[in-house]
């Protein structure tokens, strides 16, 4: 049996706006009040009022009237769909202010419907939304119950036929205009309509209305809709008040990074870059890009790197909306750690590079890359941290890690090589390297040498100059 959960966000038009504040606020659509917040409701404002009457009723109470933003509502629903994807993959938005979730397959995972309801209430509250929640054996029934059920009945009466039949036709008016016409004919409840003969009901109200009743009562069971998350992550957090102090952004950053973490975990993805957008009044907009040297998932790392970047890039104006986007996504790769190392003992080299890059700037931290050159002093170069080296390293089993920036001339006396007053003995070689034939030809024979203290060096004999040079040191 299917079990549907309806999350009806009756105040979505208000709660999705960045100008959300504790003062009285109303959203206007087509010269009428569409939705009011709790503060506006306390002073008597209701949906359907005209703006002039609302201002007169508010009196000296500060009242803010804002136009309805359908784009913001759609984006908010899409964001909530991505969040609800962690509960069930079978979900879809309904009537521009609801989410329908088929949770029959998730009951065992969460430990029952009550646990899912608690999870939904906590998740919505953490994102700044409130919803009327109800369960039903069909999506339309769950939507209808959300108008009438309280918290005690929402999880217990979803399977009772009489609860469905006792629904008022007034509640069902938004679903079809025929419910208004039937009320004029003297009908009051859905049970009275379902008791009518199918033939006469179809003849009077049409096939579309009859199919609606079948989906509402459960005579026809539609297959669940499988939600497909977007290919990139985007979410926003309205602060509800102007902010310039970066410490006050902490809850917004944590909430958005939690959403990103859920999205990446559900789709088994990782990212190497996130982009923050901070918006305020008068079209103020600030962007901040945070990069890492390798793809990663943990939100704690992203939070710490973001705070470091914000310290280097203060806001010039107040911020009211925070947005997060991640579009450079790759498949998550399994990682292995040290079995005996505690996580708190030390950080990986990549984490250290990321911390330094975001604190000091990307140009302050570099890594060594290979170059397509034969001479050792020209075979490496500096590159910004995080860039990939496309060249494969040659076989350097007999080459040291520490190379001099320029070869140093060696003393050669009585057929012996001297370096720092010590005699050098050649123990391995030669390895011939020739290069630069097109401008300045070079021909060298490389040897591994050892001094009297046992230290090893990398030296070469320049064949054309007939001189010896020091190239590097072995550890």
CSV table of C-alpha atoms in Angstrom, one decimal:
chain,number,residue,atom,x,y,z
A,1,UNK,CA,0.0,0.0,0.0
A,2,UNK,CA,1.3,3.5,-0.9
A,3,UNK,CA,1.6,6.1,1.9
A,4,UNK,CA,1.8,9.7,0.8
A,5,UNK,CA,3.1,12.6,2.9
A,6,UNK,CA,2.0,16.1,2.0
A,7,UNK,CA,4.1,19.1,3.0
A,8,UNK,CA,1.9,22.2,2.3
A,9,UNK,CA,3.9,25.4,2.6
A,10,UNK,CA,1.1,27.9,2.9
A,11,UNK,CA,3.5,30.7,3.7
A,12,UNK,CA,6.1,29.8,1.0
A,13,UNK,CA,5.6,33.1,-0.9
A,14,UNK,CA,6.7,35.0,2.3
A,15,UNK,CA,9.3,32.6,3.6
A,16,UNK,CA,11.3,32.3,0.4
A,17,UNK,CA,11.9,36.0,0.2
A,18,UNK,CA,15.3,37.5,1.3
A,19,UNK,CA,13.5,40.5,2.8
A,20,UNK,CA,11.9,38.2,5.4
A,21,UNK,CA,11.8,40.2,8.7
A,22,UNK,CA,10.0,40.0,12.1
A,23,UNK,CA,7.9,43.0,11.1
A,24,UNK,CA,4.4,42.7,9.5
A,25,UNK,CA,4.9,41.5,5.9
A,26,UNK,CA,2.5,40.7,3.1
A,27,UNK,CA,2.9,39.5,-0.4
A,28,UNK,CA,0.7,41.1,-3.0
A,29,UNK,CA,-0.4,39.4,-6.2
A,30,UNK,CA,-2.8,40.9,-8.7
A,31,UNK,CA,-3.6,43.8,-6.4
A,32,UNK,CA,-4.7,41.5,-3.6
A,33,UNK,CA,-2.9,40.2,-0.5
A,34,UNK,CA,-1.8,36.7,-1.4
A,35,UNK,CA,0.0,35.6,1.8
A,36,UNK,CA,0.8,37.3,5.2
A,37,UNK,CA,3.3,36.4,7.8
A,38,UNK,CA,2.5,35.7,11.5
A,39,UNK,CA,3.1,39.3,12.6
A,40,UNK,CA,0.7,40.6,9.9
A,41,UNK,CA,-1.9,38.0,10.8
A,42,UNK,CA,-1.9,39.2,14.4
A,43,UNK,CA,-3.0,42.7,13.4
A,44,UNK,CA,-5.8,41.3,11.3
A,45,UNK,CA,-4.4,41.1,7.8
A,46,UNK,CA,-5.8,38.2,5.7
A,47,UNK,CA,-5.3,36.9,2.1
A,48,UNK,CA,-7.7,38.5,-0.3
A,49,UNK,CA,-7.5,42.0,1.1
A,50,UNK,CA,-6.6,44.9,-1.1
A,51,UNK,CA,-3.4,46.8,-0.2
A,52,UNK,CA,-5.2,50.0,0.7
A,53,UNK,CA,-7.4,48.2,3.3
A,54,UNK,CA,-4.3,46.4,4.6
A,55,UNK,CA,-2.5,49.7,5.2
A,56,UNK,CA,-5.5,51.2,6.9
A,57,UNK,CA,-5.9,48.2,9.2
A,58,UNK,CA,-2.2,48.2,10.1
A,59,UNK,CA,-2.3,51.9,11.2
A,60,UNK,CA,0.9,52.9,12.8
A,61,UNK,CA,2.2,49.4,12.8
A,62,UNK,CA,5.1,49.1,10.3
A,63,UNK,CA,3.9,47.1,7.3
A,64,UNK,CA,5.9,45.9,4.3
A,65,UNK,CA,4.1,45.0,1.1
A,66,UNK,CA,6.2,43.0,-1.4
A,67,UNK,CA,5.3,41.7,-4.9
A,68,UNK,CA,5.0,38.0,-5.4
A,69,UNK,CA,8.2,36.4,-6.7
A,70,UNK,CA,7.2,33.2,-8.6
A,71,UNK,CA,10.8,32.5,-9.6
A,72,UNK,CA,11.9,32.5,-5.9
A,73,UNK,CA,9.0,30.2,-5.0
A,74,UNK,CA,10.0,27.8,-7.8
A,75,UNK,CA,13.6,27.8,-6.7
A,76,UNK,CA,12.6,27.2,-3.1
A,77,UNK,CA,10.5,24.2,-4.1
A,78,UNK,CA,13.3,22.8,-6.2
A,79,UNK,CA,15.7,23.2,-3.2
A,80,UNK,CA,13.2,21.5,-0.9
A,81,UNK,CA,12.8,18.6,-3.4
A,82,UNK,CA,16.6,18.0,-3.3
A,83,UNK,CA,16.4,18.0,0.5
A,84,UNK,CA,13.4,15.6,0.5
A,85,UNK,CA,15.3,13.3,-1.9
A,86,UNK,CA,17.1,12.1,1.2
A,87,UNK,CA,13.8,10.7,2.5
A,88,UNK,CA,12.4,9.1,-0.6
A,89,UNK,CA,13.2,9.2,-4.4
A,90,UNK,CA,9.4,9.3,-5.2
A,91,UNK,CA,8.3,12.9,-4.8
A,92,UNK,CA,7.1,15.9,-6.8
A,93,UNK,CA,6.0,19.5,-6.3
A,94,UNK,CA,2.2,20.1,-6.3
A,95,UNK,CA,0.2,23.3,-6.8
A,96,UNK,CA,3.2,25.6,-6.5
A,97,UNK,CA,3.2,25.3,-2.7
A,98,UNK,CA,3.3,21.6,-1.8
A,99,UNK,CA,5.6,18.7,-1.8
A,100,UNK,CA,4.2,15.2,-2.2
A,101,UNK,CA,6.4,12.3,-0.9
A,102,UNK,CA,5.6,8.6,-1.2
A,103,UNK,CA,7.2,7.3,2.0
A,104,UNK,CA,5.8,3.7,2.1
A,105,UNK,CA,9.2,2.4,1.2
A,106,UNK,CA,11.0,4.6,3.7
A,107,UNK,CA,9.1,3.6,6.9
A,108,UNK,CA,11.5,0.8,7.9
A,109,UNK,CA,14.6,3.0,7.2
A,110,UNK,CA,13.4,5.8,9.5
A,111,UNK,CA,11.6,3.7,12.0
A,112,UNK,CA,8.0,4.5,11.2
A,113,UNK,CA,5.9,7.4,10.1
A,114,UNK,CA,6.2,9.4,13.3
A,115,UNK,CA,10.0,9.5,12.9
A,116,UNK,CA,9.6,10.7,9.3
A,117,UNK,CA,7.2,13.5,10.4
A,118,UNK,CA,9.7,14.6,13.1
A,119,UNK,CA,12.5,14.6,10.5
A,120,UNK,CA,10.4,16.7,8.2
A,121,UNK,CA,9.5,19.3,10.8
A,122,UNK,CA,13.1,19.6,12.0
A,123,UNK,CA,14.4,19.8,8.4
A,124,UNK,CA,11.9,22.5,7.3
A,125,UNK,CA,12.4,24.5,10.5
A,126,UNK,CA,16.2,24.5,10.0
A,127,UNK,CA,15.6,26.0,6.5
A,128,UNK,CA,13.3,28.6,7.7
A,129,UNK,CA,10.0,27.1,6.5
A,130,UNK,CA,6.8,25.9,8.2
A,131,UNK,CA,4.3,23.5,6.7
A,132,UNK,CA,1.0,21.8,7.3
A,133,UNK,CA,1.8,18.1,7.3
A,134,UNK,CA,-0.6,15.2,6.7
A,135,UNK,CA,-0.5,11.6,5.5
A,136,UNK,CA,-2.9,9.8,3.1
A,137,UNK,CA,-3.2,6.7,1.0
A,138,UNK,CA,-3.3,9.0,-2.1
A,139,UNK,CA,-1.6,12.3,-2.9
A,140,UNK,CA,-4.8,14.2,-3.2
A,141,UNK,CA,-6.1,12.8,0.1
A,142,UNK,CA,-2.9,13.8,1.9
A,143,UNK,CA,-3.3,17.3,0.4
A,144,UNK,CA,-6.9,17.5,1.6
A,145,UNK,CA,-6.1,16.2,5.1
A,146,UNK,CA,-3.4,18.9,5.4
A,147,UNK,CA,-6.2,21.5,5.5
A,148,UNK,CA,-8.0,19.8,8.4
A,149,UNK,CA,-5.7,17.5,10.4
A,150,UNK,CA,-3.7,18.5,13.4
A,151,UNK,CA,-0.4,16.9,14.6
A,152,UNK,CA,-2.2,14.2,16.6
A,153,UNK,CA,-4.4,13.0,13.7
A,154,UNK,CA,-2.0,13.5,10.8
A,155,UNK,CA,-0.2,10.2,11.3
A,156,UNK,CA,-3.1,8.1,12.6
A,157,UNK,CA,-6.2,8.7,10.4
A,158,UNK,CA,-4.7,8.5,6.9
A,159,UNK,CA,-6.2,5.0,6.3
A,160,UNK,CA,-9.7,5.7,7.6
A,161,UNK,CA,-12.4,5.8,4.9
A,162,UNK,CA,-14.8,8.0,7.0
A,163,UNK,CA,-12.1,10.6,7.5
A,164,UNK,CA,-12.0,10.9,3.7
A,165,UNK,CA,-15.7,10.9,3.3
A,166,UNK,CA,-16.2,13.6,5.9
A,167,UNK,CA,-14.0,16.1,4.0
A,168,UNK,CA,-15.8,19.3,3.3
A,169,UNK,CA,-16.3,20.3,-0.3
A,170,UNK,CA,-15.2,23.8,0.7
A,171,UNK,CA,-11.7,22.3,1.3
A,172,UNK,CA,-11.6,20.7,-2.1
A,173,UNK,CA,-12.6,23.8,-4.1
A,174,UNK,CA,-9.1,24.5,-5.3
A,175,UNK,CA,-8.9,21.1,-7.0
A,176,UNK,CA,-11.8,21.5,-9.4
A,177,UNK,CA,-14.5,24.1,-10.1
A,178,UNK,CA,-17.2,21.4,-9.9
A,179,UNK,CA,-16.9,21.3,-6.1
A,180,UNK,CA,-18.3,24.8,-6.0
A,181,UNK,CA,-21.2,23.9,-8.3
A,182,UNK,CA,-22.0,20.8,-6.2
A,183,UNK,CA,-22.2,22.9,-3.0
A,184,UNK,CA,-24.8,25.1,-4.7
A,185,UNK,CA,-26.7,21.9,-5.3
A,186,UNK,CA,-26.8,21.2,-1.6
A,187,UNK,CA,-23.9,18.8,-1.3
A,188,UNK,CA,-21.6,19.4,1.7
A,189,UNK,CA,-19.1,16.4,2.1
A,190,UNK,CA,-17.1,14.2,-0.2
A,191,UNK,CA,-18.9,11.1,1.0
A,192,UNK,CA,-22.2,12.5,-0.5
A,193,UNK,CA,-20.5,12.8,-3.9
A,194,UNK,CA,-18.9,9.4,-3.8
A,195,UNK,CA,-22.3,7.8,-3.0
A,196,UNK,CA,-23.7,9.1,-6.3
A,197,UNK,CA,-24.0,6.6,-9.2
A,198,UNK,CA,-21.0,6.8,-11.5
A,199,UNK,CA,-23.0,7.2,-14.7
A,200,UNK,CA,-25.0,10.2,-13.4
A,201,UNK,CA,-22.0,11.8,-11.8
A,202,UNK,CA,-20.0,11.5,-15.0
A,203,UNK,CA,-22.9,12.9,-17.1
A,204,UNK,CA,-23.3,15.9,-14.8
A,205,UNK,CA,-19.7,16.8,-14.0
A,206,UNK,CA,-17.7,15.2,-16.9
A,207,UNK,CA,-15.0,12.5,-17.1
A,208,UNK,CA,-12.2,14.7,-15.8
A,209,UNK,CA,-14.0,15.3,-12.6
A,210,UNK,CA,-14.8,11.6,-12.2
A,211,UNK,CA,-11.1,10.7,-12.7
A,212,UNK,CA,-10.2,13.3,-10.1
A,213,UNK,CA,-12.5,11.5,-7.6
A,214,UNK,CA,-11.0,8.2,-8.4
A,215,UNK,CA,-7.5,9.4,-7.7
A,216,UNK,CA,-8.7,11.1,-4.5
A,217,UNK,CA,-10.5,8.0,-3.1
A,218,UNK,CA,-7.9,5.6,-4.2
A,219,UNK,CA,-9.9,3.7,-6.8
A,220,UNK,CA,-7.1,4.5,-9.3
A,221,UNK,CA,-3.5,4.2,-8.1
A,222,UNK,CA,-1.1,6.3,-10.1
A,223,UNK,CA,2.6,5.1,-10.1
A,224,UNK,CA,4.9,7.2,-8.0
A,225,UNK,CA,6.9,9.9,-9.7
A,226,UNK,CA,10.6,9.3,-9.5
A,227,UNK,CA,12.4,12.6,-8.8
A,228,UNK,CA,15.7,13.3,-10.6
A,229,UNK,CA,18.0,15.7,-8.8
A,230,UNK,CA,19.5,18.6,-10.9
A,231,UNK,CA,22.9,18.1,-12.5
A,232,UNK,CA,24.4,20.8,-10.4
A,233,UNK,CA,23.8,22.1,-6.8
A,234,UNK,CA,22.3,25.5,-6.1
A,235,UNK,CA,20.6,26.6,-2.9
A,236,UNK,CA,19.9,29.9,-1.1
A,237,UNK,CA,19.3,31.1,2.5
A,238,UNK,CA,17.4,34.3,3.2
A,239,UNK,CA,18.9,35.9,6.3
A,240,UNK,CA,15.8,37.9,7.1
A,241,UNK,CA,17.8,40.9,8.3
A,242,UNK,CA,20.8,42.9,7.1
A,243,UNK,CA,24.2,41.4,8.1
A,244,UNK,CA,27.7,42.7,7.7
A,245,UNK,CA,29.4,40.9,10.6
A,246,UNK,CA,30.7,37.7,9.1
A,247,UNK,CA,30.2,35.8,12.4
A,248,UNK,CA,26.4,36.2,12.0
A,249,UNK,CA,26.7,34.3,8.7
A,250,UNK,CA,27.7,31.1,10.5
A,251,UNK,CA,24.2,29.5,10.6
A,252,UNK,CA,23.5,30.3,7.0
A,253,UNK,CA,26.9,28.9,5.8
A,254,UNK,CA,26.4,25.7,7.9
A,255,UNK,CA,22.9,25.2,6.6
A,256,UNK,CA,23.8,25.6,2.9
A,257,UNK,CA,26.9,23.3,3.3
A,258,UNK,CA,24.7,20.7,5.0
A,259,UNK,CA,22.4,20.8,2.0
A,260,UNK,CA,25.4,20.5,-0.3
A,261,UNK,CA,26.8,17.6,1.8
A,262,UNK,CA,23.4,15.8,1.5
A,263,UNK,CA,23.2,16.4,-2.2
A,264,UNK,CA,26.8,15.0,-2.8
A,265,UNK,CA,26.2,12.0,-0.6
A,266,UNK,CA,22.9,11.1,-2.2
A,267,UNK,CA,24.4,11.3,-5.7
A,268,UNK,CA,27.9,9.9,-4.7
A,269,UNK,CA,29.6,13.0,-6.0
A,270,UNK,CA,32.5,15.3,-5.0
A,271,UNK,CA,33.5,18.8,-5.9
A,272,UNK,CA,36.7,20.8,-6.0
A,273,UNK,CA,35.1,24.2,-6.1
A,274,UNK,CA,32.1,26.0,-4.6
A,275,UNK,CA,30.9,29.5,-5.3
A,276,UNK,CA,29.2,31.8,-2.8
A,277,UNK,CA,27.0,34.7,-3.7
A,278,UNK,CA,26.0,37.4,-1.2
A,279,UNK,CA,23.2,39.8,-2.1
A,280,UNK,CA,21.8,42.9,-0.4
A,281,UNK,CA,19.8,46.0,-1.1
A,282,UNK,CA,20.3,48.2,-4.1
A,283,UNK,CA,21.4,45.3,-6.3
A,284,UNK,CA,24.5,44.7,-4.1
A,285,UNK,CA,26.2,41.4,-5.0
A,286,UNK,CA,29.4,39.9,-3.9
A,287,UNK,CA,30.9,36.6,-5.1
A,288,UNK,CA,33.4,34.3,-3.4
A,289,UNK,CA,35.0,31.2,-5.0
A,290,UNK,CA,36.5,28.6,-2.7
A,291,UNK,CA,38.8,25.9,-4.3
A,292,UNK,CA,40.6,22.9,-3.0
A,293,UNK,CA,43.6,21.0,-4.4
A,294,UNK,CA,41.5,17.8,-4.7
A,295,UNK,CA,37.9,16.9,-4.8
A,296,UNK,CA,36.3,16.4,-1.4
A,297,UNK,CA,33.0,16.2,0.4
A,298,UNK,CA,33.2,17.0,4.2
A,299,UNK,CA,31.3,20.2,4.9
A,300,UNK,CA,33.6,20.9,7.9
A,301,UNK,CA,36.5,21.5,5.5
A,302,UNK,CA,34.4,23.8,3.2
A,303,UNK,CA,33.2,25.8,6.2
A,304,UNK,CA,36.7,26.4,7.5
A,305,UNK,CA,38.0,27.4,4.1
A,306,UNK,CA,35.1,29.7,3.5
A,307,UNK,CA,35.6,31.5,6.8
A,308,UNK,CA,39.3,31.9,5.9
A,309,UNK,CA,38.4,33.5,2.5
A,310,UNK,CA,35.8,35.8,4.2
A,311,UNK,CA,38.5,37.1,6.5
A,312,UNK,CA,40.4,38.3,3.4
A,313,UNK,CA,37.4,39.6,1.5
A,314,UNK,CA,35.1,41.8,3.8
A,315,UNK,CA,31.7,43.0,2.6
A,316,UNK,CA,31.4,46.6,1.5
A,317,UNK,CA,27.6,46.6,2.2
A,318,UNK,CA,25.0,44.7,4.2
A,319,UNK,CA,24.0,41.2,3.1
A,320,UNK,CA,20.4,39.8,3.2
A,321,UNK,CA,20.7,36.6,1.0
A,322,UNK,CA,23.3,33.9,0.8
A,323,UNK,CA,23.5,31.6,-2.1
A,324,UNK,CA,25.7,28.5,-2.7
A,325,UNK,CA,26.4,26.9,-6.0
A,326,UNK,CA,28.6,23.9,-7.1
A,327,UNK,CA,28.6,22.9,-10.7
A,328,UNK,CA,32.0,21.2,-11.1
A,329,UNK,CA,31.1,17.8,-9.9
A,330,UNK,CA,32.9,14.5,-10.3
A,331,UNK,CA,32.2,10.9,-9.2
A,332,UNK,CA,33.2,10.2,-5.6
A,333,UNK,CA,36.4,8.2,-5.3
A,334,UNK,CA,36.9,5.8,-2.3
A,335,UNK,CA,39.7,6.8,0.0
A,336,UNK,CA,41.7,4.8,2.5
A,337,UNK,CA,43.3,6.1,5.6
A,338,UNK,CA,45.9,4.9,8.1
A,339,UNK,CA,44.5,2.2,10.3
A,340,UNK,CA,46.4,3.4,13.4
A,341,UNK,CA,46.3,7.1,12.9
A,342,UNK,CA,43.7,9.1,14.9
A,343,UNK,CA,41.8,11.7,12.8
A,344,UNK,CA,42.8,14.5,15.3
A,345,UNK,CA,46.6,13.8,15.1
A,346,UNK,CA,47.4,15.6,11.9
A,347,UNK,CA,46.0,16.9,8.7
A,348,UNK,CA,46.8,15.6,5.2
A,349,UNK,CA,49.1,17.6,3.0
A,350,UNK,CA,46.2,18.5,0.7
A,351,UNK,CA,44.3,20.0,3.6
A,352,UNK,CA,47.4,22.0,4.6
A,353,UNK,CA,47.8,23.3,1.1
A,354,UNK,CA,44.1,24.3,1.0
A,355,UNK,CA,44.3,26.2,4.3
A,356,UNK,CA,47.4,28.1,3.2
A,357,UNK,CA,46.0,28.9,-0.3
A,358,UNK,CA,42.7,30.3,1.1
A,359,UNK,CA,44.4,32.3,3.9
A,360,UNK,CA,47.4,33.7,1.9
A,361,UNK,CA,46.0,33.6,-1.6
A,362,UNK,CA,46.3,31.0,-4.4
A,363,UNK,CA,49.4,32.7,-5.8
A,364,UNK,CA,51.3,32.3,-2.5
A,365,UNK,CA,51.3,28.5,-2.6
A,366,UNK,CA,52.8,26.6,-5.5
A,367,UNK,CA,53.8,23.1,-6.3
A,368,UNK,CA,56.5,21.6,-8.5
A,369,UNK,CA,55.6,20.3,-11.9
A,370,UNK,CA,57.5,18.4,-14.5
A,371,UNK,CA,58.6,20.1,-17.8
A,372,UNK,CA,59.3,18.5,-21.1
A,373,UNK,CA,63.1,19.2,-20.9
A,374,UNK,CA,66.1,16.9,-20.6
A,375,UNK,CA,68.5,19.0,-18.6
A,376,UNK,CA,67.7,18.5,-14.8
A,377,UNK,CA,67.8,22.2,-14.0
A,378,UNK,CA,65.1,22.9,-16.6
A,379,UNK,CA,62.9,19.8,-16.0
A,380,UNK,CA,60.7,21.3,-13.2
A,381,UNK,CA,58.7,24.5,-12.8
A,382,UNK,CA,56.4,26.1,-10.3
A,383,UNK,CA,52.6,26.0,-10.7
A,384,UNK,CA,49.7,27.1,-8.6
A,385,UNK,CA,48.6,24.5,-6.1
A,386,UNK,CA,45.7,22.4,-7.3
A,387,UNK,CA,46.7,22.3,-10.9
A,388,UNK,CA,47.3,18.9,-12.5
A,389,UNK,CA,50.6,17.9,-14.0
A,390,UNK,CA,49.9,16.4,-17.4
A,391,UNK,CA,53.4,15.2,-18.0
A,392,UNK,CA,54.5,11.8,-16.7
A,393,UNK,CA,57.7,11.7,-14.7
A,394,UNK,CA,60.6,9.8,-16.3
A,395,UNK,CA,62.5,7.0,-14.6
A,396,UNK,CA,64.6,8.8,-12.0
A,397,UNK,CA,65.7,5.9,-9.8
A,398,UNK,CA,69.4,7.3,-9.7
A,399,UNK,CA,68.5,10.9,-9.4
A,400,UNK,CA,68.3,13.0,-6.2
A,401,UNK,CA,65.3,15.0,-5.0
A,402,UNK,CA,67.4,18.1,-4.1
A,403,UNK,CA,68.7,19.8,-7.3
A,404,UNK,CA,70.7,23.0,-7.4
A,405,UNK,CA,69.1,25.8,-9.3
A,406,UNK,CA,72.3,26.0,-11.4
A,407,UNK,CA,75.2,23.5,-11.6
A,408,UNK,CA,78.2,24.4,-9.4
A,409,UNK,CA,81.7,24.0,-10.7
A,410,UNK,CA,83.9,21.3,-9.0
A,411,UNK,CA,87.6,21.4,-8.3
A,412,UNK,CA,89.5,18.8,-10.2
A,413,UNK,CA,93.1,18.2,-8.9
A,414,UNK,CA,95.5,15.3,-9.5
A,415,UNK,CA,92.7,13.3,-11.2
A,416,UNK,CA,90.5,13.6,-8.1
A,417,UNK,CA,87.2,15.5,-7.6
A,418,UNK,CA,87.0,17.8,-4.6
A,419,UNK,CA,83.9,19.2,-3.0
A,420,UNK,CA,83.9,21.1,0.3
A,421,UNK,CA,87.4,19.9,0.9
A,422,UNK,CA,86.5,16.2,0.6
A,423,UNK,CA,87.4,13.8,-2.1
A,424,UNK,CA,84.6,12.3,-4.3
A,425,UNK,CA,84.5,8.8,-5.5
A,426,UNK,CA,82.4,7.8,-8.5
A,427,UNK,CA,80.3,4.8,-7.6
A,428,UNK,CA,77.6,4.7,-10.4
A,429,UNK,CA,77.3,5.9,-14.0
A,430,UNK,CA,77.7,7.3,-16.5
A,431,UNK,CA,74.2,8.4,-17.7
A,432,UNK,CA,74.6,10.6,-20.8
A,433,UNK,CA,72.2,13.5,-21.4
A,434,UNK,CA,72.4,15.7,-24.5
A,435,UNK,CA,70.2,18.6,-25.3
A,436,UNK,CA,70.0,22.1,-26.9
A,437,UNK,CA,71.4,21.0,-30.3
A,438,UNK,CA,69.3,23.7,-32.0
A,439,UNK,CA,71.0,26.7,-30.2
A,440,UNK,CA,73.6,25.7,-27.6
A,441,UNK,CA,74.5,22.1,-27.7
A,442,UNK,CA,75.1,20.4,-24.3
A,443,UNK,CA,76.5,16.9,-23.7
A,444,UNK,CA,76.9,15.6,-20.1
A,445,UNK,CA,77.9,12.3,-18.5
A,446,UNK,CA,76.2,12.0,-15.0
A,447,UNK,CA,77.6,10.0,-12.1
A,448,UNK,CA,76.6,9.2,-8.5
A,449,UNK,CA,79.5,10.2,-6.3
A,450,UNK,CA,80.3,9.6,-2.6
A,451,UNK,CA,82.6,11.5,-0.3
A,452,UNK,CA,84.7,10.3,2.6
A,453,UNK,CA,81.8,10.7,5.1
A,454,UNK,CA,79.5,8.5,3.0
A,455,UNK,CA,77.3,11.3,1.6
A,456,UNK,CA,76.2,10.8,-2.0
A,457,UNK,CA,76.0,13.5,-4.7
A,458,UNK,CA,74.9,13.8,-8.3
A,459,UNK,CA,77.7,15.1,-10.5
A,460,UNK,CA,78.3,15.3,-14.2
A,461,UNK,CA,81.2,15.8,-16.7
A,462,UNK,CA,80.6,18.4,-19.4
A,463,UNK,CA,82.2,16.7,-22.4
A,464,UNK,CA,82.5,19.8,-24.6
A,465,UNK,CA,84.0,22.0,-21.8
A,466,UNK,CA,85.9,19.1,-20.1
A,467,UNK,CA,84.8,20.3,-16.7
A,468,UNK,CA,83.0,18.7,-13.7
A,469,UNK,CA,79.9,20.1,-12.0
A,470,UNK,CA,77.8,19.4,-9.0
A,471,UNK,CA,74.0,18.9,-9.9
A,472,UNK,CA,72.3,17.8,-6.7
A,473,UNK,CA,72.4,15.9,-3.3
A,474,UNK,CA,70.9,12.6,-2.3
A,475,UNK,CA,69.2,12.4,1.1
